[in-house]
Coordinates of C-alpha atoms in Angstrom, one line a residue:
X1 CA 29.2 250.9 72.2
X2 CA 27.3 254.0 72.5
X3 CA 26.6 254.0 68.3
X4 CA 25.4 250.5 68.4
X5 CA 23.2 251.5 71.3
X6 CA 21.8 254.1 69.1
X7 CA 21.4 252.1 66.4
X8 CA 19.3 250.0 68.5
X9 CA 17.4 252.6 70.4
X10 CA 16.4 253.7 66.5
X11 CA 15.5 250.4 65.4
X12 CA 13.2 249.5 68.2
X13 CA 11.9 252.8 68.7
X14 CA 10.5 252.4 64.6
X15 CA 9.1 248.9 65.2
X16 CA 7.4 250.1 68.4
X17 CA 5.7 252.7 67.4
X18 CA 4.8 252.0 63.4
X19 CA 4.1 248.3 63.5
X20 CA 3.9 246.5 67.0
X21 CA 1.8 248.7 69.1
X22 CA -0.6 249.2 66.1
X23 CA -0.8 245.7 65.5
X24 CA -1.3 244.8 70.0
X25 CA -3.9 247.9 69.6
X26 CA -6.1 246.6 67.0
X27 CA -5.5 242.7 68.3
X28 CA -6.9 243.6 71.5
X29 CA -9.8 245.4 70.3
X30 CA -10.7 242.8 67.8
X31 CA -11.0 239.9 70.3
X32 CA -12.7 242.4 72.9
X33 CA -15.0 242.9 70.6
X34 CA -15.5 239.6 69.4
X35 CA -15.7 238.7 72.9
X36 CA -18.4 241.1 73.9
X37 CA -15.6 242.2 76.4
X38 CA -15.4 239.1 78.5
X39 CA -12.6 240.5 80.4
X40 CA -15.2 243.0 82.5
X41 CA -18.3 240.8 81.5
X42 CA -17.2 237.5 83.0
X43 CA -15.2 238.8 86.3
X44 CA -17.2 237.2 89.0
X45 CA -16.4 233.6 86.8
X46 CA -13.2 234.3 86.8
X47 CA -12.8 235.2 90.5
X48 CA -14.8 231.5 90.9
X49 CA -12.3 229.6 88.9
X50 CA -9.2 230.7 90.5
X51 CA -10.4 229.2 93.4
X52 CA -10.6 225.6 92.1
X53 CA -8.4 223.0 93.1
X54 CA -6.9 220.2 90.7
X55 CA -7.7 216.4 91.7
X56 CA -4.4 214.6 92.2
X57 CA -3.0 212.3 90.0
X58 CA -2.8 208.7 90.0
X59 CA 0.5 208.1 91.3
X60 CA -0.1 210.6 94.6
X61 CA 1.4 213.9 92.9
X62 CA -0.5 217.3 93.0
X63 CA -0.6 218.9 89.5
X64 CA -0.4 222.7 89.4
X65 CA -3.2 224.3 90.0
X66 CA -4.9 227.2 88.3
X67 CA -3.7 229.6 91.0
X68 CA -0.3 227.9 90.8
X69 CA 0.0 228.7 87.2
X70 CA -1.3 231.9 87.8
X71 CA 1.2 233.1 89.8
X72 CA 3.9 231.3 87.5
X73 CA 2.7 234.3 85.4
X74 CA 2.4 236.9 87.9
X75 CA 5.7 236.2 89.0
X76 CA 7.4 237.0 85.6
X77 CA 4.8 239.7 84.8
X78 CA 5.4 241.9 88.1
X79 CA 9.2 242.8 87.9
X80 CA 11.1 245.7 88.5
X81 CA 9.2 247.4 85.0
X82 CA 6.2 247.8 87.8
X83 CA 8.4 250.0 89.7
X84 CA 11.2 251.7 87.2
X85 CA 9.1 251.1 83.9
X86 CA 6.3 253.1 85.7
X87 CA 8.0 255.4 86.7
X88 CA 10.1 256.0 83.1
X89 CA 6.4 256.3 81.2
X90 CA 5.6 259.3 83.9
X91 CA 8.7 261.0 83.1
X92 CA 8.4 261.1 79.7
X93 CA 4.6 260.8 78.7
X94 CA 3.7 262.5 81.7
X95 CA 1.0 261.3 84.0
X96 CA -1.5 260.5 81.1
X97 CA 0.9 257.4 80.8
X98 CA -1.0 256.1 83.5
X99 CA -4.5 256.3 81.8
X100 CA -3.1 254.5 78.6
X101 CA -1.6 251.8 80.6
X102 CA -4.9 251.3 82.1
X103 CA -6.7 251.3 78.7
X104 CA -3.9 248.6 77.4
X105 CA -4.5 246.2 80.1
X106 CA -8.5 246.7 79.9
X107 CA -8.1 245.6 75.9
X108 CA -4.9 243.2 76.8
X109 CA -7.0 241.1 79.2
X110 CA -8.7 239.8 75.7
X111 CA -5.7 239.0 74.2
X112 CA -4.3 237.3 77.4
X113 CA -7.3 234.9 77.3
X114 CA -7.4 233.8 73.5
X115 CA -3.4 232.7 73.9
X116 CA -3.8 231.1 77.3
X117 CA -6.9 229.4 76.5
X118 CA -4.9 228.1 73.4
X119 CA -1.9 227.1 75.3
X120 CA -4.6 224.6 77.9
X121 CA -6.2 223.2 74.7
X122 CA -2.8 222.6 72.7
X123 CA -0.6 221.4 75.8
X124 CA 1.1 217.9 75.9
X125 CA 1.8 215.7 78.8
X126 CA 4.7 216.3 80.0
X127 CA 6.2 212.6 81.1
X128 CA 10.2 213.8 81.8
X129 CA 8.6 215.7 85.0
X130 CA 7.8 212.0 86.3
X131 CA 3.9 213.1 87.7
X132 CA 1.0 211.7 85.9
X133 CA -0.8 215.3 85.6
X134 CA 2.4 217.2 84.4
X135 CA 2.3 219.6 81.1
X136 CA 4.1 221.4 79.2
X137 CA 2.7 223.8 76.1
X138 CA 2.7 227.5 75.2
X139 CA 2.8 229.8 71.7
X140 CA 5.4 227.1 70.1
X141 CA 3.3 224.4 71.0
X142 CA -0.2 225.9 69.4
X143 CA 1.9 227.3 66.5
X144 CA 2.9 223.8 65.8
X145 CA -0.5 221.9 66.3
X146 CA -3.2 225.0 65.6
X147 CA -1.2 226.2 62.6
X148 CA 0.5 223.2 61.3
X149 CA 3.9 225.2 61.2
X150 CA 6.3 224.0 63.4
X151 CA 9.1 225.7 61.6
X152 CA 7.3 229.0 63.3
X153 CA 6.7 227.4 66.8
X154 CA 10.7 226.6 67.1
X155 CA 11.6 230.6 66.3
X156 CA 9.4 231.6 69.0
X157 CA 10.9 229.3 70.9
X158 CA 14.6 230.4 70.4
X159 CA 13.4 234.6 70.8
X160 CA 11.2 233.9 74.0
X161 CA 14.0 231.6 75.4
X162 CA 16.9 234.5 74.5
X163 CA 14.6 237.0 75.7
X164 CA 12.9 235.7 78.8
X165 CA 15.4 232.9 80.0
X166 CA 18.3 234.6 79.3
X167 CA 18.4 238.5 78.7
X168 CA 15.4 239.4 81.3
X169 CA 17.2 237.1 83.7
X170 CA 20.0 239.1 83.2
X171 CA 18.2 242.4 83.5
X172 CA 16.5 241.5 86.9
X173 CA 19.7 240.3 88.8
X174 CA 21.6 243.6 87.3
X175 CA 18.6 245.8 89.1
X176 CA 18.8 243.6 92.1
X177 CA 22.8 244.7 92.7
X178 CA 21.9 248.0 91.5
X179 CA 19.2 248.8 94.3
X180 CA 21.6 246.6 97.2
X181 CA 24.5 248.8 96.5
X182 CA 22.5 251.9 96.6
X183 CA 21.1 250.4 99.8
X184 CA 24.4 249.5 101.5
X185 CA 25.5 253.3 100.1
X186 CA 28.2 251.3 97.5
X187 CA 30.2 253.2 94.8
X188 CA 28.4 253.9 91.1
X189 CA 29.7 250.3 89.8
X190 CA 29.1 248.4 93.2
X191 CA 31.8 247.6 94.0
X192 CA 32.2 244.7 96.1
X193 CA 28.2 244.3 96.0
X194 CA 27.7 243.6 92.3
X195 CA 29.6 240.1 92.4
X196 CA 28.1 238.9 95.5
X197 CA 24.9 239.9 94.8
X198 CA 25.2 238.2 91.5
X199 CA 26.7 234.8 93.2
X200 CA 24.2 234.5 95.6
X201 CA 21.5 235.1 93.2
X202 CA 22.9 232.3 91.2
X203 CA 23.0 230.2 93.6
X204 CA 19.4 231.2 94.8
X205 CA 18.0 230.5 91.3
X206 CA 19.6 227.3 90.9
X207 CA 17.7 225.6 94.0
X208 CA 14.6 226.6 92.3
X209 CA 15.2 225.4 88.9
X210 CA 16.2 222.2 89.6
X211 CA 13.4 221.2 91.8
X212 CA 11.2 221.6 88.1
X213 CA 8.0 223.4 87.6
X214 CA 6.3 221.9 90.6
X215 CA 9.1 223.2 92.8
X216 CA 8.4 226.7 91.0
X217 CA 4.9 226.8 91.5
X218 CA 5.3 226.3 95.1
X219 CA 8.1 229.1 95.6
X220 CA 6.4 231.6 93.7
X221 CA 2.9 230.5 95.5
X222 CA 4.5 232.3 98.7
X223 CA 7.5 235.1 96.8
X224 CA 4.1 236.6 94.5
X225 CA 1.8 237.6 97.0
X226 CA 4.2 238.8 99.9
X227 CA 5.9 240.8 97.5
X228 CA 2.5 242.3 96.2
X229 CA 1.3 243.2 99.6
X230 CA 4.3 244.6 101.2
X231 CA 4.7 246.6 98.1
X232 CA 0.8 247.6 98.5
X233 CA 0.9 248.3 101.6
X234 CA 3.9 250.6 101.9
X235 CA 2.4 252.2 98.4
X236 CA -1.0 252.7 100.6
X237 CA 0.6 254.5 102.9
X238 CA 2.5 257.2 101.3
X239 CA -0.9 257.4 99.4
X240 CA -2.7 258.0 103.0
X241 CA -0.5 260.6 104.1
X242 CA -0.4 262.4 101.1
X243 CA -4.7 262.0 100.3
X244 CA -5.0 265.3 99.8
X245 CA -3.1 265.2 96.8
X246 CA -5.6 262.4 95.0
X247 CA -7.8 264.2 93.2
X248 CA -4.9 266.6 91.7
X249 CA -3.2 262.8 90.5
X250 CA -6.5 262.0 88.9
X251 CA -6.7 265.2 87.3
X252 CA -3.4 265.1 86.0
X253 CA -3.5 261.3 84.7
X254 CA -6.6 262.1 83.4
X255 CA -6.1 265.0 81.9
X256 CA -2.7 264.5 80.4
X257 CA -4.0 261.1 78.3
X258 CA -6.3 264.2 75.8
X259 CA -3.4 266.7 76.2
X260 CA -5.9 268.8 78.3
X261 CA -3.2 269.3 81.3
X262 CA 0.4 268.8 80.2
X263 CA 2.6 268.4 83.4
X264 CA 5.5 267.0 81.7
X265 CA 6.0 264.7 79.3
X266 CA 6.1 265.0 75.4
X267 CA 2.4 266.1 75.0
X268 CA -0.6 263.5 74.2
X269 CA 1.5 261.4 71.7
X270 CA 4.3 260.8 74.2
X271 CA 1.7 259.8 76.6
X272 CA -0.2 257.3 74.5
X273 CA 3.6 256.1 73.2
X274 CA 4.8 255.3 76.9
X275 CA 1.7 254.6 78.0
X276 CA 0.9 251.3 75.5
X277 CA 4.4 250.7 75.5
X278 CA 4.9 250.4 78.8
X279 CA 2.0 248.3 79.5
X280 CA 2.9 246.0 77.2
X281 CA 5.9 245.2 79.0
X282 CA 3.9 245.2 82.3
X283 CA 1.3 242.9 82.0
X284 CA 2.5 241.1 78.8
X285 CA -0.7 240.6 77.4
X286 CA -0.8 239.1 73.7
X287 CA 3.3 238.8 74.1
X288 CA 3.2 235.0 74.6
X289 CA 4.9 234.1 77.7
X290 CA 2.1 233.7 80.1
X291 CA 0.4 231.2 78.0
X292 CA 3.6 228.7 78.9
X293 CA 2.6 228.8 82.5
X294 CA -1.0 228.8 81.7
X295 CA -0.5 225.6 79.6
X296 CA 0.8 223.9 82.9
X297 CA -2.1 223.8 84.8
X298 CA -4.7 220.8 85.2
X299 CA -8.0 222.2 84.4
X300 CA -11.1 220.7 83.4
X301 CA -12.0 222.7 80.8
X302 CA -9.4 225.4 78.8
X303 CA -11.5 228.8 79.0
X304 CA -10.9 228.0 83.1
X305 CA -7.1 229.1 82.5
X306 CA -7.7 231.5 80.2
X307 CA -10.0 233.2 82.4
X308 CA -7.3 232.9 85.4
X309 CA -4.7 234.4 83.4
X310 CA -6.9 237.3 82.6
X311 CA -6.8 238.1 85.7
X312 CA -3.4 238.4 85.7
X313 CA -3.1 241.2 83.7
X314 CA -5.7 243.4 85.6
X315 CA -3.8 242.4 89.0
X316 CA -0.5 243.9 87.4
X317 CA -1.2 246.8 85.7
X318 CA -4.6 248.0 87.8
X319 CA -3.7 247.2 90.7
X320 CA 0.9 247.3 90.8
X321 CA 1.2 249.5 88.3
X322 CA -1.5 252.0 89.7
X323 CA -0.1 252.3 93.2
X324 CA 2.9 253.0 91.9
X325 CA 1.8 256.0 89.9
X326 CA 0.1 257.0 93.3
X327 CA 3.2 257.2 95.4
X328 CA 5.3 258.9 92.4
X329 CA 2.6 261.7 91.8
X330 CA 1.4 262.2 95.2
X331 CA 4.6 262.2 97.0
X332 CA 6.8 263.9 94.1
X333 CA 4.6 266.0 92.3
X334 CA 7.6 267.6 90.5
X335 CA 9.0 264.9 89.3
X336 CA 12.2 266.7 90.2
X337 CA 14.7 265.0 86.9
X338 CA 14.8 261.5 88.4
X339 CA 14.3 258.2 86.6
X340 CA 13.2 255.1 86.7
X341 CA 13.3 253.2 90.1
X342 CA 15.3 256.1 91.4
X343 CA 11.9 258.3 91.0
X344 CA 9.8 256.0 92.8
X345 CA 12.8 255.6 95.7
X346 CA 12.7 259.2 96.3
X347 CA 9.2 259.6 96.3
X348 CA 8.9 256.6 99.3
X349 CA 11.8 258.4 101.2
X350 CA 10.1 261.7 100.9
X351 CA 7.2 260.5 102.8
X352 CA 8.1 257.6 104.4
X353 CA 12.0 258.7 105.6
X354 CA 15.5 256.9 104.5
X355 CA 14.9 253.6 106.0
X356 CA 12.3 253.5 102.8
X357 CA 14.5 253.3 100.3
X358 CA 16.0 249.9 102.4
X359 CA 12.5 248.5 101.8
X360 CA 12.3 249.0 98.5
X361 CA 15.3 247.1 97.9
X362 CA 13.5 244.1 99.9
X363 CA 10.5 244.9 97.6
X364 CA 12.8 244.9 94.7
X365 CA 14.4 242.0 95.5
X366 CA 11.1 239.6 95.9
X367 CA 9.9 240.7 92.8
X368 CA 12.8 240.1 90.4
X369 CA 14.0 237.3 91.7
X370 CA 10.5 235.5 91.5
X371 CA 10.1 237.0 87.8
X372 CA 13.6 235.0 87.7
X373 CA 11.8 231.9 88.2
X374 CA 9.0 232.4 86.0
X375 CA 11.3 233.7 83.3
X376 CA 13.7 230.2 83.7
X377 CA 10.2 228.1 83.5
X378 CA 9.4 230.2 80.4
X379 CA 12.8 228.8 78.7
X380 CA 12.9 225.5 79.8
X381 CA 9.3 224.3 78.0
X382 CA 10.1 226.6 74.8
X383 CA 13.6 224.4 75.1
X384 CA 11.5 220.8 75.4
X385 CA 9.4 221.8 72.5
X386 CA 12.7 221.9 70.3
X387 CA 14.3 219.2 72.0
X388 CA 14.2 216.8 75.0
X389 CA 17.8 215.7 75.2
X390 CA 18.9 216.5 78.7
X391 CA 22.1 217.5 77.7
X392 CA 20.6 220.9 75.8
X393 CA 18.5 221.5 78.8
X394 CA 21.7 221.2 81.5
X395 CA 23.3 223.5 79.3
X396 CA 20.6 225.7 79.1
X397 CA 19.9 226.0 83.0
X398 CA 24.0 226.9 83.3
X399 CA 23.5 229.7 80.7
X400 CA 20.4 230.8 83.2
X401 CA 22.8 230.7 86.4
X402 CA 25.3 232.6 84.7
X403 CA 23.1 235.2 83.3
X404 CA 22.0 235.7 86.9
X405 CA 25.7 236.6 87.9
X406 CA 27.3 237.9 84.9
X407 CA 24.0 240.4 85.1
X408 CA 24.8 241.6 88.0
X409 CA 28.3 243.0 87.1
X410 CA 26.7 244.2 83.3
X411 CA 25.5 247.4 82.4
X412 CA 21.5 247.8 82.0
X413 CA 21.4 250.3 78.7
X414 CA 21.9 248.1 76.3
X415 CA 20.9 245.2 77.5
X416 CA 17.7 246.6 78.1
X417 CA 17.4 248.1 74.0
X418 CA 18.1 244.3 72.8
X419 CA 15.7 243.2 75.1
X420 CA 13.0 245.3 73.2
X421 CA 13.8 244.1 70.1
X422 CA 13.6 240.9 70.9
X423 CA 10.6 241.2 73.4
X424 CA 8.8 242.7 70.0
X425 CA 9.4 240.1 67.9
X426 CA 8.1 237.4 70.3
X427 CA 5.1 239.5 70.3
X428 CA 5.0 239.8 66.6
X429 CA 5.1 236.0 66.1
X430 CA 2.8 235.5 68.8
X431 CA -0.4 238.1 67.6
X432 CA 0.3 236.8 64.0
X433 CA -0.5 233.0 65.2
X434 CA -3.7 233.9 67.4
X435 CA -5.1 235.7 64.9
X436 CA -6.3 233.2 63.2
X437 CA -6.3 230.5 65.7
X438 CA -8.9 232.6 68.0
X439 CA -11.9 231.6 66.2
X440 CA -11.0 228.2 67.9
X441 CA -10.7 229.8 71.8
X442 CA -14.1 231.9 70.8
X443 CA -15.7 228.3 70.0
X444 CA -14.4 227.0 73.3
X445 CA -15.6 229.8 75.3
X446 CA -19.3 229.2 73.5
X447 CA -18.6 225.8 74.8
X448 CA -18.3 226.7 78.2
X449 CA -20.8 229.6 78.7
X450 CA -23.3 226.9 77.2
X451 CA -22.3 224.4 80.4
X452 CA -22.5 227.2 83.1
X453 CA -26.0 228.6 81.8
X454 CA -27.3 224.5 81.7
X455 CA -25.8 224.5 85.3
X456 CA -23.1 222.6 85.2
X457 CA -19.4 222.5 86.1
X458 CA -17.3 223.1 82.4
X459 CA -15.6 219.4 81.5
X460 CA -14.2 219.7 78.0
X461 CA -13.3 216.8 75.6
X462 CA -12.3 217.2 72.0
X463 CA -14.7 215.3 70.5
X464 CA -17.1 218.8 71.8
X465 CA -15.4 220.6 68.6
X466 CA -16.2 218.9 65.7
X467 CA -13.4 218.9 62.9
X468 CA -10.9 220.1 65.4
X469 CA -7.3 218.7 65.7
X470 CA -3.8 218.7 66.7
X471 CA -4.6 218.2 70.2
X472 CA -2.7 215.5 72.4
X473 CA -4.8 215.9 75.6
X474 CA -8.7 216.1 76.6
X475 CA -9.7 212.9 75.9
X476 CA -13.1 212.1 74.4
X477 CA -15.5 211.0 77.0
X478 CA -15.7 206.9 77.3
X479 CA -18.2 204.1 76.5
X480 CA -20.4 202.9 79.2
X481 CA -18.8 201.5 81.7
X482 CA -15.2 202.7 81.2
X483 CA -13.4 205.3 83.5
X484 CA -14.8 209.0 83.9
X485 CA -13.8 211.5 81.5
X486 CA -10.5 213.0 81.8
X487 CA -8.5 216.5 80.6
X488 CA -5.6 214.7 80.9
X489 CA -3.7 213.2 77.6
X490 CA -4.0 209.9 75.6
X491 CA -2.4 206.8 77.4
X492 CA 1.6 207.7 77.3
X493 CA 1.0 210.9 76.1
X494 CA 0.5 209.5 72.3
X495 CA -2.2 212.0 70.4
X496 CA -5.1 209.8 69.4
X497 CA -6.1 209.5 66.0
X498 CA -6.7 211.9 64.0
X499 CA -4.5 214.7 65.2
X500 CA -1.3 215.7 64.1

């Protein structure tokens, strides 16, 4: 076991560093600049559209909104890597980690609005969900509609399901026993803990998955931000108590992203290594998973989610990520050998005293088991796109429920390797397909700016983009007389003419 773990370590450790963070890196800078860096530029718009509320549907059902998607999102993009994967950068990139996560999810919050604006303008209706303004779409879906390659849009289904729906799942219910039984002051394996933990998880995870994506919305609208502000507010407070240490932390992130004040760490090139790395797997921008949540939003015009989900990546890297950093560095300046969510236990009990460490497994607990949620959601619409037999899809929810208990009694190390791999690929696929298809979500956002500076409220219909095709919603506006305009699809969810 330990070879093949090497063997994988080595693998992803090459793909990492020589092809996939090059590739996020120069992604994210390209649409940033092609953007004229609407992520900064466009902040008070997208603080506006968040706030909108969808109209319901026809038959009395509320469609998610554009703050539930969001936290759809949120929910599998703040995990457990906001607390150990934080801490693991500082230990070995030092605290210049910190700046290069924050330069990653400043470029990332491009790339997280070309793939979510795709997902809105590629989505489908979504009739097995029984509510007139249900959708379902994502990479897979713009891969197979943008592109024309379907063949593509089915292998990102397969890796993002393996990876997000199954593996991840996995991965959060393993740290969720992990942190109870060093609550509860268990052995090293558990003991009892792991398989109860893991049950009870299952079962947990299983009353929100079957209630569909409407039922998910509406857990993770309460689970995303109560975990975010206890976790916040504890953070603030070790940061309070220890203020005198701040400008030293700023010094030392600061310093240690040019090499000017090595702390510890592996030097600049460690730092920059962690430091994209690690926000990569934070905020997941450019990765392809937020754009299936994004897609299930009703919106009147696409740029509206892509906006929102922008968001998303500043809220978990700038904001989660950050205090995080703050409690390590000012409350454990040495960062006396520990590791991952060990470090950033030991730096709350420091300040705070023992009955901290209880609240972070409570903290710990709210945010993995919501990025359970979002993960499942994430697997079930990449399943649908391949296939709507509901056989496939029971089949799929039991391999869900048992990765939630058979991860609990697993070990993390290798799991957590394969995880990378596969995680990398998805992005791979994903950056390689909205590439070329962002010259579409560039024309969309011209589209949009256009309404708002005219003074009007954004309504897209796809006769706006001349020549453009593949998409099964946003129905052109009608003759005289006919019903208003609608962003919802073609009568039964059949494409109109035209499209593919």
């Amino acid at each position: 076991m330990s070879t093949l773990e090497t063997v994988i370590v080595e693998i992803n450790d090459h793909f990492w560093t020589y092809l996939l963070i090059p590739l996020v890196a120069v992604a994210g800078l390209y649409f940033t600049i092609r953007s004229r860096a609407l992520q900064i530029r466009l902040l008070p718009e997208i603080f506006r559209t968040i706030r909108e509320q969808p109209r319901a549907g026809a038959d009395g059902s509320k469609p998610v909104s554009p703050f539930g998607a969001f936290t759809i999102s949120a929910a599998a993009r703040i995990g457990t890597g906001n607390i150990a994967g934080v801490a693991a950068a500082i230990t070995v990139g030092g605290p210049g980690a910190v700046f290069w996560m924050w330069m990653m999810a400043l470029v990332g919050g491009a790339s997280a609005f070309v793939e979510s604006t795709l997902a809105q303008l590629y989505k489908v209706r979504d009739r097995g969900k029984g509510g007139e303004g249900a959708y379902r779409g994502g990479p897979a879906y713009y891969m197979q509609r943008g592109l024309g390659r379907r063949w593509l849009g089915v292998l990102f289904a397969v890796i993002i399901t393996l990876t997000f729906g199954l593996v991840f799942t996995a991965v959060q219910s393993n740290t969720i026993a992990s942190v109870t039984a060093g609550s509860l002051g268990a052995d090293g394996d558990g003991g009892w803990v792991a398989p109860v933990v893991g049950a009870a998880l299952a079962v947990l995870l299983g009353l929100a998955v079957f209630g569909g994506v409407r039922r998910i919305a509406s857990v993770t609208k309460v689970l995303v931000p109560v975990m975010a502000v206890l976790y916040l507010l504890v953070g603030l407070v070790v940061v309070v108590l220890n203020v005198s240490e701040v400008p030293r932390v700023l010094a030392d992130i600061v310093g240690g992203a040019f090499g000017l004040r090595e702390v510890v760490g592996g030097g600049v090139g460690a730092a920059i290594q962690q430091g994209v790395r690690r926000g990569m797997f934070s905020n997941e921008a450019g990765l392809g998973s937020a754009p299936n949540a994004a897609a299930a939003a009703e919106t009147s015009h696409p740029v509206k989610q892509g906006l929102v989900q922008t968001l998303g990546v500043f809220f978990d890297t700038l904001v989660v990520c950050t205090m995080t950093a703050f409690v390590i560095l000012s409350a454990n300046p040495e960062l006396s050998g520990r590791q991952g969510a060990d470090l950033t236990q030991s730096a709350l009990q420091e300040t705070l005293g023992g009955w901290a460490g209880h609240l972070l497994t409570l903290v710990v607990f709210l945010l993995a088991f919501s990025s359970m949620i979002g993960n499942y959601y994430y697997g079930e619409s990449n399943i649908e796109f391949i296939t709507r037999r509901r056989s496939v899809m029971l089949g799929y929810r039991g391999l869900v429920l048992a990765a939630a208990f058979l991860g609990a009694l697993g070990s993390l190390s290798v799991v957590w390797s394969l995880a990378d791999v596969t995680m990398g690929a998805m992005a791979l696929v994903n950056l390689l397909a909205i590439l070329p298809l962002s010259v579409i979500a560039f024309r969309l956002l011209d589209d949009y700016l256009a309404q708002r500076r005219a003074g009007l409220d954004p309504v897209f219909t796809r006769d706006r983009l001349p020549g453009l095709t593949g998409v099964e919603c946003w129905d052109p506006a009608p003759a005289a007389g006919a019903s208003a305009p609608t962003a919802r699809g073609g009568e039964d969810g059949i494409p109109a003419a035209g499209t593919r």
